[in-house]
Coordinates of C-alpha atoms and ligand atoms in Angstrom, one line a residue:
M259 CA -6.8 -30.8 -1.6
S260 CA -5.5 -27.4 -1.1
L261 CA -7.8 -23.8 -1.3
K262 CA -6.7 -22.2 -4.4
V263 CA -6.8 -18.6 -5.2
L264 CA -5.7 -15.9 -7.6
F265 CA -4.6 -13.1 -6.0
A266 CA -5.0 -10.3 -7.8
S267 CA -2.8 -7.0 -7.9
S268 CA -1.6 -4.6 -10.5
E269 CA 1.7 -4.0 -8.1
V270 CA 3.7 -6.6 -6.7
F271 CA 6.7 -5.9 -4.7
P272 CA 10.2 -7.0 -5.3
L273 CA 8.7 -6.8 -9.8
I274 CA 7.0 -3.4 -9.6
K275 CA 5.9 -1.0 -7.1
T276 CA 4.2 2.7 -6.1
G277 CA 2.6 2.0 -2.9
G278 CA 1.6 -0.5 0.4
L279 CA -0.6 -2.0 -2.4
A280 CA 2.3 -3.4 -3.9
D281 CA 4.4 -4.3 0.0
V282 CA 1.3 -6.1 0.8
S283 CA 0.3 -8.0 -3.0
G284 CA 3.9 -9.1 -2.1
S285 CA 4.0 -10.0 1.4
L286 CA 0.4 -11.2 2.2
P287 CA 0.5 -13.8 -0.8
S288 CA 3.2 -16.0 1.1
A289 CA 1.9 -15.5 4.2
L290 CA -1.4 -17.6 2.7
Q291 CA 1.4 -19.6 1.2
N292 CA 2.7 -20.4 4.4
L293 CA -0.5 -21.6 5.9
G294 CA -0.9 -23.8 2.6
V295 CA -2.6 -22.3 1.3
D296 CA -1.9 -23.0 -3.1
I297 CA -1.9 -19.1 -4.5
R298 CA -0.5 -17.4 -7.3
V299 CA -0.4 -13.9 -8.0
I300 CA -1.2 -12.6 -11.8
L301 CA -0.1 -9.0 -12.5
P302 CA 1.1 -7.5 -15.4
G303 CA 4.1 -8.3 -18.0
Y304 CA 5.7 -4.3 -17.3
P305 CA 9.2 -4.8 -17.8
S306 CA 10.6 -4.4 -14.6
V307 CA 8.9 -8.4 -14.1
L308 CA 9.4 -9.3 -16.9
E309 CA 13.1 -9.0 -15.6
Q310 CA 13.1 -10.2 -12.3
L311 CA 11.0 -13.1 -12.3
T312 CA 12.4 -16.3 -12.5
D313 CA 12.1 -19.7 -14.4
I314 CA 9.4 -17.9 -16.3
Q315 CA 7.0 -20.8 -19.3
H316 CA 4.9 -20.0 -21.0
L317 CA 1.5 -21.2 -20.7
A318 CA -1.4 -20.0 -22.9
I319 CA -2.4 -17.1 -25.3
L320 CA -5.8 -15.9 -25.2
D321 CA -7.3 -14.2 -27.7
N322 CA -10.9 -13.0 -28.4
L323 CA -10.6 -10.4 -26.4
P324 CA -12.1 -7.3 -26.0
A325 CA -9.3 -3.8 -27.2
V326 CA -6.0 -6.2 -27.6
N327 CA -5.8 -9.0 -30.4
E328 CA -4.0 -10.9 -27.5
V329 CA -1.7 -11.3 -24.3
E330 CA 0.0 -13.8 -23.6
L331 CA 0.0 -15.9 -20.5
L332 CA 3.3 -16.7 -18.6
L333 CA 3.6 -18.4 -15.4
G334 CA 7.0 -17.5 -13.1
T335 CA 9.1 -17.0 -9.8
I336 CA 9.0 -14.6 -7.4
A337 CA 13.0 -15.3 -6.5
E338 CA 12.9 -13.3 -2.6
N339 CA 9.5 -15.9 -1.9
Q340 CA 9.2 -18.4 -4.5
V341 CA 5.2 -17.7 -5.0
K342 CA 4.1 -17.9 -8.0
A343 CA 3.3 -14.9 -10.5
I344 CA 0.9 -14.8 -13.8
V345 CA 1.8 -12.7 -16.1
V346 CA -0.2 -11.2 -18.9
K347 CA 2.5 -10.6 -21.6
S348 CA 1.2 -8.2 -23.8
A349 CA 4.0 -5.8 -25.5
L350 CA 0.8 -2.9 -27.0
L351 CA 0.2 -2.4 -23.2
Y352 CA 2.9 -3.3 -20.6
E353 CA 5.9 -3.2 -22.3
R354 CA 6.9 0.2 -21.7
G355 CA 9.0 2.9 -20.1
G356 CA 7.3 5.2 -16.8
G357 CA 6.1 3.7 -14.0
P358 CA 2.6 1.2 -13.8
Y359 CA 0.0 4.4 -14.5
A360 CA 2.1 6.7 -15.8
D361 CA 4.7 8.0 -18.0
A362 CA 8.4 9.1 -16.0
N363 CA 6.3 13.1 -16.0
G364 CA 3.9 11.6 -14.4
Q365 CA 1.9 11.6 -17.2
E366 CA -1.2 9.1 -16.5
W367 CA -0.9 6.7 -19.2
Q368 CA -4.4 7.1 -22.3
D369 CA -4.8 3.1 -21.4
N370 CA -5.0 2.7 -18.7
G371 CA -9.0 1.7 -19.1
V372 CA -7.6 -0.8 -21.2
R373 CA -4.5 -1.7 -19.6
F374 CA -6.5 -2.6 -16.6
G375 CA -9.9 -3.7 -18.2
I376 CA -7.6 -6.7 -20.0
L377 CA -6.0 -7.6 -16.7
S378 CA -9.1 -8.0 -14.7
K379 CA -10.8 -9.4 -17.6
V380 CA -7.9 -12.1 -17.8
A381 CA -8.8 -12.8 -14.4
A382 CA -12.1 -13.4 -14.9
I383 CA -11.4 -15.5 -18.1
L384 CA -8.5 -17.5 -15.6
S385 CA -11.3 -18.8 -12.6
S386 CA -14.1 -19.4 -15.8
P387 CA -15.1 -22.7 -17.5
N388 CA -13.1 -21.0 -21.2
T389 CA -9.8 -20.6 -19.2
P390 CA -6.9 -22.8 -21.6
I391 CA -5.1 -23.4 -18.0
K392 CA -7.3 -26.5 -17.5
D393 CA -4.5 -28.4 -14.3
W394 CA -4.9 -25.1 -12.2
Q395 CA -8.5 -23.4 -11.1
P396 CA -8.9 -21.1 -8.5
D397 CA -11.4 -21.4 -6.1
I398 CA -11.1 -17.6 -5.2
V399 CA -10.1 -14.6 -6.5
H400 CA -8.6 -12.0 -5.0
C401 CA -8.7 -8.5 -6.3
N402 CA -7.7 -5.8 -5.2
D403 CA -8.4 -1.6 -5.4
W404 CA -10.1 -0.7 -9.0
Q405 CA -7.3 -1.8 -11.5
T406 CA -9.1 -5.1 -10.9
G407 CA -12.8 -4.1 -9.5
L408 CA -13.2 -5.0 -13.4
T409 CA -12.9 -8.8 -12.6
P410 CA -16.0 -9.5 -9.9
A411 CA -17.9 -8.2 -12.9
Y412 CA -16.6 -10.1 -15.7
M413 CA -17.0 -13.6 -13.1
K414 CA -20.9 -13.3 -12.7
L415 CA -22.0 -10.8 -15.7
V416 CA -19.8 -12.5 -19.2
D417 CA -17.4 -15.8 -17.8
H418 CA -19.5 -17.1 -16.1
S419 CA -17.6 -18.1 -13.3
S420 CA -18.5 -20.6 -10.5
A421 CA -15.5 -18.6 -8.2
K422 CA -15.2 -16.3 -5.2
S423 CA -14.2 -13.4 -5.5
I424 CA -13.3 -10.8 -3.5
I425 CA -12.5 -7.1 -3.8
S426 CA -9.9 -5.5 -0.9
L427 CA -10.4 -1.8 -0.6
H428 CA -7.0 0.1 -0.2
N429 CA -7.5 3.7 -1.2
M430 CA -11.1 5.2 -1.8
A431 CA -9.2 8.2 -3.9
F432 CA -8.2 5.9 -6.8
Q433 CA -12.2 4.6 -8.7
G434 CA -11.3 4.2 -11.9
C435 CA -14.1 5.9 -13.6
Y436 CA -14.4 6.2 -17.4
P437 CA -16.8 7.4 -20.6
Y438 CA -19.8 4.7 -21.3
E439 CA -17.9 4.4 -24.3
M440 CA -15.8 1.9 -22.1
L441 CA -18.3 -0.2 -21.8
A442 CA -18.3 -1.4 -24.9
T443 CA -14.6 -1.1 -25.7
L444 CA -13.9 -4.0 -23.5
D445 CA -17.2 -6.0 -24.4
L446 CA -19.0 -5.7 -20.7
P447 CA -23.3 -5.7 -21.1
A448 CA -24.8 -2.1 -21.8
S449 CA -27.5 -4.4 -19.4
A450 CA -25.6 -3.6 -16.3
F451 CA -24.8 0.0 -17.0
L452 CA -27.1 1.3 -14.2
M453 CA -26.8 2.4 -10.6
E454 CA -27.1 -1.2 -9.3
G455 CA -24.8 -2.1 -11.6
L456 CA -21.4 -0.4 -13.5
E457 CA -23.1 3.2 -13.6
Y458 CA -21.4 6.4 -11.3
Y459 CA -23.2 9.3 -12.8
G460 CA -22.9 8.7 -16.3
Q461 CA -19.0 6.8 -16.0
L462 CA -18.2 3.6 -15.8
S463 CA -16.5 2.9 -12.4
F464 CA -14.2 0.3 -12.2
L465 CA -14.0 0.2 -8.1
K466 CA -17.6 0.3 -8.0
A467 CA -18.1 -2.6 -10.6
G468 CA -15.5 -4.7 -7.9
I469 CA -17.6 -3.6 -4.6
Y470 CA -21.5 -4.1 -6.6
Y471 CA -20.0 -8.1 -7.5
A472 CA -17.5 -8.8 -4.9
D473 CA -18.7 -11.5 -3.0
A474 CA -16.9 -10.1 0.2
I475 CA -15.4 -7.7 0.6
T476 CA -12.7 -6.0 2.5
T477 CA -10.7 -3.1 3.5
V478 CA -6.8 -2.9 5.4
S479 CA -7.7 -1.9 8.8
P480 CA -11.5 -2.0 10.3
G481 CA -11.4 1.4 11.4
Y482 CA -11.0 2.3 7.7
A483 CA -14.2 -0.4 7.0
Q484 CA -16.0 2.1 8.9
E485 CA -15.0 5.3 7.9
I486 CA -15.8 4.4 3.8
Q487 CA -18.6 3.9 4.7
T488 CA -19.7 8.0 5.6
E489 CA -19.1 10.8 3.0
A490 CA -15.8 12.5 4.3
F491 CA -13.8 8.7 3.5
G492 CA -16.1 7.3 1.1
F493 CA -15.5 9.2 -2.2
G494 CA -18.9 8.9 -3.1
L495 CA -20.1 5.5 -2.7
Q496 CA -20.5 5.4 1.5
G497 CA -23.9 5.1 -0.3
L498 CA -23.2 1.2 -1.5
L499 CA -20.6 0.6 1.8
A500 CA -23.3 1.4 3.9
S501 CA -25.4 -0.8 1.6
R502 CA -22.8 -3.8 2.0
G503 CA -22.0 -2.2 5.2
H504 CA -22.1 -5.3 7.9
E505 CA -20.5 -7.6 4.9
I506 CA -17.4 -4.9 4.6
I507 CA -15.0 -6.7 6.9
G508 CA -11.6 -5.1 8.4
I509 CA -8.3 -7.0 8.8
L510 CA -5.4 -5.0 9.5
N511 CA -2.0 -5.5 7.4
G512 CA 1.1 -7.0 8.6
I513 CA 4.5 -6.3 7.3
E514 CA 7.0 -8.4 5.5
P515 CA 10.2 -9.2 7.8
E516 CA 12.4 -10.0 6.3
E517 CA 12.3 -7.0 4.0
W518 CA 11.6 -4.4 7.1
N519 CA 13.0 -5.5 10.5
P520 CA 16.0 -4.4 11.9
E521 CA 18.3 -6.6 12.9
T522 CA 18.7 -7.9 9.3
D523 CA 17.9 -4.8 7.1
S524 CA 21.5 -5.5 4.0
Y525 CA 20.3 -1.3 3.2
L526 CA 21.3 -0.5 6.8
P527 CA 25.1 0.1 7.6
K528 CA 25.0 -1.1 10.8
N529 CA 21.9 -3.2 12.0
Y530 CA 19.9 -2.9 15.6
S531 CA 17.6 -4.5 17.4
H532 CA 15.8 -3.4 20.9
S533 CA 18.2 -4.6 23.6
K534 CA 20.4 -4.3 21.5
L535 CA 19.2 0.4 20.1
A536 CA 23.5 1.4 20.3
G537 CA 23.2 0.5 16.3
K538 CA 20.1 3.1 15.6
K539 CA 22.9 5.7 16.4
Q540 CA 25.5 4.6 13.9
V541 CA 23.0 4.3 11.5
K542 CA 21.8 8.0 12.0
K543 CA 24.8 9.3 11.6
A544 CA 25.8 7.8 8.2
L545 CA 22.5 9.2 7.3
Q546 CA 23.0 12.4 8.7
Q547 CA 26.7 11.9 6.7
K548 CA 25.1 10.9 3.5
L549 CA 22.3 13.5 3.3
R550 CA 24.9 16.7 4.2
L551 CA 22.8 17.1 7.4
N552 CA 25.4 18.4 9.8
I553 CA 26.6 15.2 12.2
D554 CA 24.9 16.0 15.9
A555 CA 23.9 12.9 17.9
N556 CA 21.5 14.8 20.2
A557 CA 19.6 16.7 17.1
P558 CA 16.2 15.1 17.0
L559 CA 15.8 13.8 13.3
L560 CA 12.0 13.6 11.5
G561 CA 11.7 11.4 9.3
I562 CA 9.1 11.6 6.4
V563 CA 9.2 8.6 3.2
S564 CA 6.0 9.7 1.5
R565 CA 3.8 10.0 -1.9
L566 CA 3.8 14.1 -2.5
T567 CA -0.3 14.0 -2.3
D568 CA -3.0 15.5 0.0
Q569 CA -4.2 12.8 1.2
K570 CA -0.6 12.3 3.1
G571 CA -1.8 15.5 5.5
L572 CA 2.4 17.0 5.0
D573 CA 1.6 19.7 3.3
L574 CA 0.3 20.9 7.2
F575 CA 3.6 19.7 7.7
L576 CA 5.5 23.1 5.9
P577 CA 3.7 25.9 8.0
I578 CA 5.5 24.2 11.0
A579 CA 8.8 22.8 9.6
Q580 CA 10.8 26.1 9.7
N581 CA 10.1 26.4 13.4
L582 CA 11.2 22.8 14.0
L583 CA 14.7 23.2 12.6
D584 CA 14.8 26.9 13.7
A585 CA 14.2 25.1 18.2
G586 CA 17.0 22.1 16.6
C587 CA 15.5 19.7 15.1
Q588 CA 16.1 18.5 11.5
L589 CA 14.2 16.9 8.8
A590 CA 15.3 14.0 6.3
L591 CA 12.4 14.2 3.6
L592 CA 11.8 11.4 0.4
G593 CA 9.2 11.6 -1.4
S594 CA 7.1 12.1 -4.5
G595 CA 4.5 13.7 -6.6
D596 CA 2.1 17.0 -6.0
N597 CA 4.9 20.0 -7.8
E598 CA 3.8 22.2 -5.5
L599 CA 4.4 19.5 -2.7
E600 CA 7.7 19.0 -4.0
I601 CA 8.7 22.7 -4.8
A602 CA 8.4 23.7 -1.4
F603 CA 10.1 21.1 0.4
R604 CA 12.5 21.7 -2.0
D605 CA 13.2 25.6 -1.1
L606 CA 12.5 24.5 2.3
A607 CA 15.9 22.4 2.6
T608 CA 17.2 24.8 0.4
H609 CA 16.7 27.2 3.0
N610 CA 17.9 25.1 5.7
L611 CA 21.1 23.6 4.7
G612 CA 23.2 20.8 6.7
K613 CA 19.3 21.1 9.1
A614 CA 16.2 19.9 6.3
S615 CA 17.5 17.3 3.4
V616 CA 14.3 16.5 0.4
T617 CA 15.6 13.9 -2.1
I618 CA 12.3 13.6 -4.6
G619 CA 11.8 10.0 -6.3
Y620 CA 11.6 6.9 -5.6
N621 CA 14.0 5.7 -3.6
E622 CA 13.7 1.5 -1.5
P623 CA 17.4 2.3 0.0
L624 CA 17.1 5.6 1.0
S625 CA 14.2 5.0 2.7
H626 CA 14.6 2.5 5.0
Q627 CA 17.7 4.2 6.0
I628 CA 15.4 7.2 7.5
M629 CA 13.2 4.2 8.5
A630 CA 16.2 3.5 10.8
G631 CA 18.0 6.8 10.7
S632 CA 15.2 9.1 12.1
D633 CA 14.2 9.6 15.9
L634 CA 10.1 10.2 15.1
F635 CA 8.3 8.8 11.6
I636 CA 6.2 12.1 10.8
M637 CA 2.6 10.7 9.1
P638 CA 0.1 13.5 9.0
S639 CA -2.2 11.7 6.8
R640 CA -5.9 12.8 6.3
F641 CA -7.2 9.1 5.5
E642 CA -4.9 6.8 5.7
P643 CA -6.6 3.3 4.8
C644 CA -3.7 0.7 6.5
G645 CA -1.1 2.9 6.0
L646 CA 2.4 1.0 6.2
N647 CA 5.1 3.1 7.0
Q648 CA 4.1 3.7 10.5
L649 CA 4.3 0.2 11.3
Y650 CA 7.9 0.6 9.5
G651 CA 8.5 3.1 12.0
L652 CA 7.3 0.9 15.1
A653 CA 9.7 -2.1 13.4
Y654 CA 11.9 0.6 13.3
G655 CA 12.4 2.1 16.8
T656 CA 10.8 5.2 15.1
P657 CA 7.8 6.9 16.9
P658 CA 5.6 7.5 14.8
V659 CA 3.0 11.3 15.0
V660 CA 0.2 10.0 13.4
N661 CA -3.4 11.4 12.8
R662 CA -6.4 9.7 14.8
T663 CA -7.6 8.1 11.2
G664 CA -8.0 4.6 9.8
G665 CA -5.0 1.8 9.7
L666 CA -3.1 5.0 11.8
A667 CA -5.6 5.2 14.8
D668 CA -5.5 1.4 14.9
S669 CA -2.2 1.2 14.4
I670 CA -0.8 3.1 17.1
V671 CA -1.3 4.3 21.3
D672 CA -1.1 7.3 21.7
A673 CA 1.7 8.2 24.4
T674 CA 0.0 9.7 28.1
A675 CA 1.1 9.5 31.7
E676 CA -1.3 6.5 31.6
T677 CA -0.4 4.5 28.8
I678 CA 3.4 5.4 29.5
A679 CA 3.3 4.0 32.5
N680 CA 1.6 0.4 31.1
K681 CA 3.9 0.5 28.0
T682 CA 1.1 -0.2 25.7
A683 CA 2.4 4.0 24.6
T684 CA 3.6 3.4 20.7
G685 CA 3.4 6.5 19.1
F686 CA 2.1 10.5 19.2
I687 CA -1.1 11.2 17.8
M688 CA -3.3 14.4 16.6
E689 CA -6.0 15.9 18.4
E690 CA -7.1 17.2 14.3
V691 CA -6.7 17.6 11.4
S692 CA -4.7 20.7 11.6
S693 CA -0.4 22.4 11.2
T694 CA -1.2 23.0 15.1
A695 CA -2.7 19.3 16.5
L696 CA 0.7 18.8 13.9
L697 CA 2.9 21.4 16.1
N698 CA 1.3 20.0 19.3
A699 CA 1.9 15.8 19.0
T700 CA 5.6 16.2 17.6
Q701 CA 6.2 18.7 20.7
R702 CA 4.5 16.3 23.1
A703 CA 7.2 13.7 21.2
L704 CA 10.2 16.2 21.7
T705 CA 10.0 17.2 24.5
L706 CA 9.7 13.2 25.8
Y707 CA 12.8 12.8 23.9
R708 CA 14.3 15.7 25.0
T709 CA 14.0 14.6 28.6
E710 CA 13.0 11.5 29.1
P711 CA 15.6 9.0 27.8
K712 CA 14.6 5.9 30.0
V713 CA 11.0 6.8 28.3
W714 CA 12.2 7.1 25.3
R715 CA 13.4 3.7 24.9
Q716 CA 10.9 2.5 26.2
L717 CA 8.6 3.5 23.7
Q718 CA 11.0 2.3 21.3
K719 CA 11.2 -1.2 23.1
N720 CA 7.2 -1.0 22.9
G721 CA 6.4 -0.1 19.4
M722 CA 9.7 -3.3 18.3
S723 CA 8.8 -5.9 20.3
Q724 CA 5.0 -5.5 18.7
N725 CA 4.1 -8.4 16.4
L726 CA 3.9 -6.4 13.4
S727 CA 3.8 -9.9 10.7
W728 CA 1.1 -11.0 9.4
D729 CA 0.3 -14.4 11.2
K730 CA -3.1 -12.5 12.9
S731 CA -4.0 -11.4 9.2
A732 CA -3.9 -13.8 7.1
L733 CA -5.2 -16.5 9.1
E734 CA -8.4 -13.9 8.7
Y735 CA -7.7 -13.9 5.0
L736 CA -8.1 -17.5 5.0
D737 CA -10.8 -17.9 7.6
L738 CA -12.5 -15.4 5.1
Y739 CA -11.8 -18.1 2.0
Q740 CA -12.8 -21.2 4.1
S741 CA -16.2 -19.5 4.7
L742 CA -16.9 -18.1 1.3
L743 CA -16.5 -21.7 0.0
E744 CA -18.1 -23.2 2.8
S745 CA -21.7 -20.8 1.4
K746 CA -21.0 -22.3 -1.6
Ligands
ADP42 P1 0.0 4.9 0.5 O1 0.5 3.2 -0.3 O2 -0.8 5.7 0.8 O3 1.4 5.1 -0.1 P2 1.6 2.6 2.4 O4 2.1 3.7 3.6 O5 0.4 2.2 2.5 O6 0.7 4.2 2.0 O7 2.6 2.6 1.6 C1 4.1 2.9 1.3 C2 5.4 3.1 0.6 O8 6.0 3.5 -0.5 C3 6.3 2.6 1.5 O9 6.7 0.4 1.4 C4 6.9 3.7 1.6 O10 8.2 3.3 2.2 C5 7.3 2.9 0.0 N1 7.0 4.9 -0.5 C6 6.5 5.5 -0.4 N2 7.4 6.6 -1.2 C7 8.3 6.4 -2.0 C8 9.6 6.5 -2.5 N3 10.1 7.8 -2.4 N4 10.7 5.7 -2.1 C9 10.3 4.8 -1.5 N5 9.6 4.0 -1.3 C10 8.6 5.2 -0.7
GLC43 C1 -2.9 2.2 -0.2 C2 -3.6 2.9 1.7 C3 -2.3 2.7 2.5 C4 -2.4 1.1 3.2 C5 -1.7 0.7 0.7 C6 -2.2 -1.0 1.0 O1 -1.9 2.4 -0.7 O2 -3.5 4.3 1.3 O3 -2.6 3.3 3.5 O4 -0.8 1.3 3.6 O5 -3.3 0.7 0.0 O6 -3.0 -1.1 2.1

């Protein structure tokens, strides 16, 4: 009988997405399914989820839940990859405009604790003797980030689950901390409100709960697995993480070849590959046209697609942007987030018509077009658990300029005389977190781009010929599932 895995996530591409968590929750379950795992994802019934899933059928009503009367469980299929999805349907909790965590103005929903507490609770019930779905009970519940962090706690403390739990850490910066009263609201035992338990500086922490009670912990790159055990990257949980340090497994994310492949990408005006790079020039021209940049094949086009938050380090780019634009570069930025950064980048574009284009918002097609049409991808993140955009940059022949951290350091090989000669170079790494270091790394890239076209082409090919698929990483998750079940 095949292994049954319930994969719990608050966002799953293409149903709903704010960032890389959705990409992973869309593509990893599909890769595991291809390996023979009987996997179902569980996620909230946001409007876009109810609209996009196919073959939706009623599964059960769950009542007696904390904080809400009842929710309905639906079963649907993600058309793109045929992965089955269990939807937690509740008009009260999930059927509203805006995004999964915030309203259309970016204001966080006041009831996020309850919304994701219930998601966590339902995932735990489905792995317990009280599940209403008797014909499909998971052996493993695979949780992701704080939004499903309470699941392992419910499984152990309340629901007497016999399944094993895993928490995958995609970002320690978001922890889901709520006042003590939330414990009662969510029917969690006050006796577990301890330092060795659910308590974190006087509050209930969803993420800590996951880390404390899960049977296994993974992070999305080996580098990040080490970093989060230190004060600089652990966001307060480094001590707990270090106490389970030898158990933390870092597995680098893969990418979905059906979605992110320049040979087949339907968002591009022209497809291309590493043996036919000419098409990339046409994509660049079309992008310049679309974004009202000067049509200039020789102007190095710098691409940025990002959440505009402190994590991504794009404030480091602002002081050097004018310098780069004056030196003949162009900029195509797509992103949204902190108001100050949005305003600063908008100003930059206003003062540099034809040279800098800034699109504030979320735009899936444009994100692909920038990735393909740019010559260099700029990603100076202060920390980056894995990062998918630099991987997309590799696949699209757009070498990334990155900081030496987390998954960026694990996936990019800096271009040096040696790595250029042995054909392993794939991008440019900053030596420290500063504008000067970002400028230096970018200028190293520009020099190669402008003066050594053959070397540049080789660099593109080195990136494009990497195997970035889930093949290897999905097997590592499968090994982990199997070893957890053997340890039962
Ligand atoms: P994170 O999850 O921390 O934001 P990742 O690099 O792992 O960083 O993943 C970001 C994902 O979100 C990528 O798929 C990227 O293309 C996408 N993305 C980020 N901002 C935007 C945007 N404004 N419009 C479209 N896609 C975006
Ligand atoms: C988080 C991280 C990002 C990672 C993504 C998917 O959003 O910030 O680095 O790639 O999760 O694991």
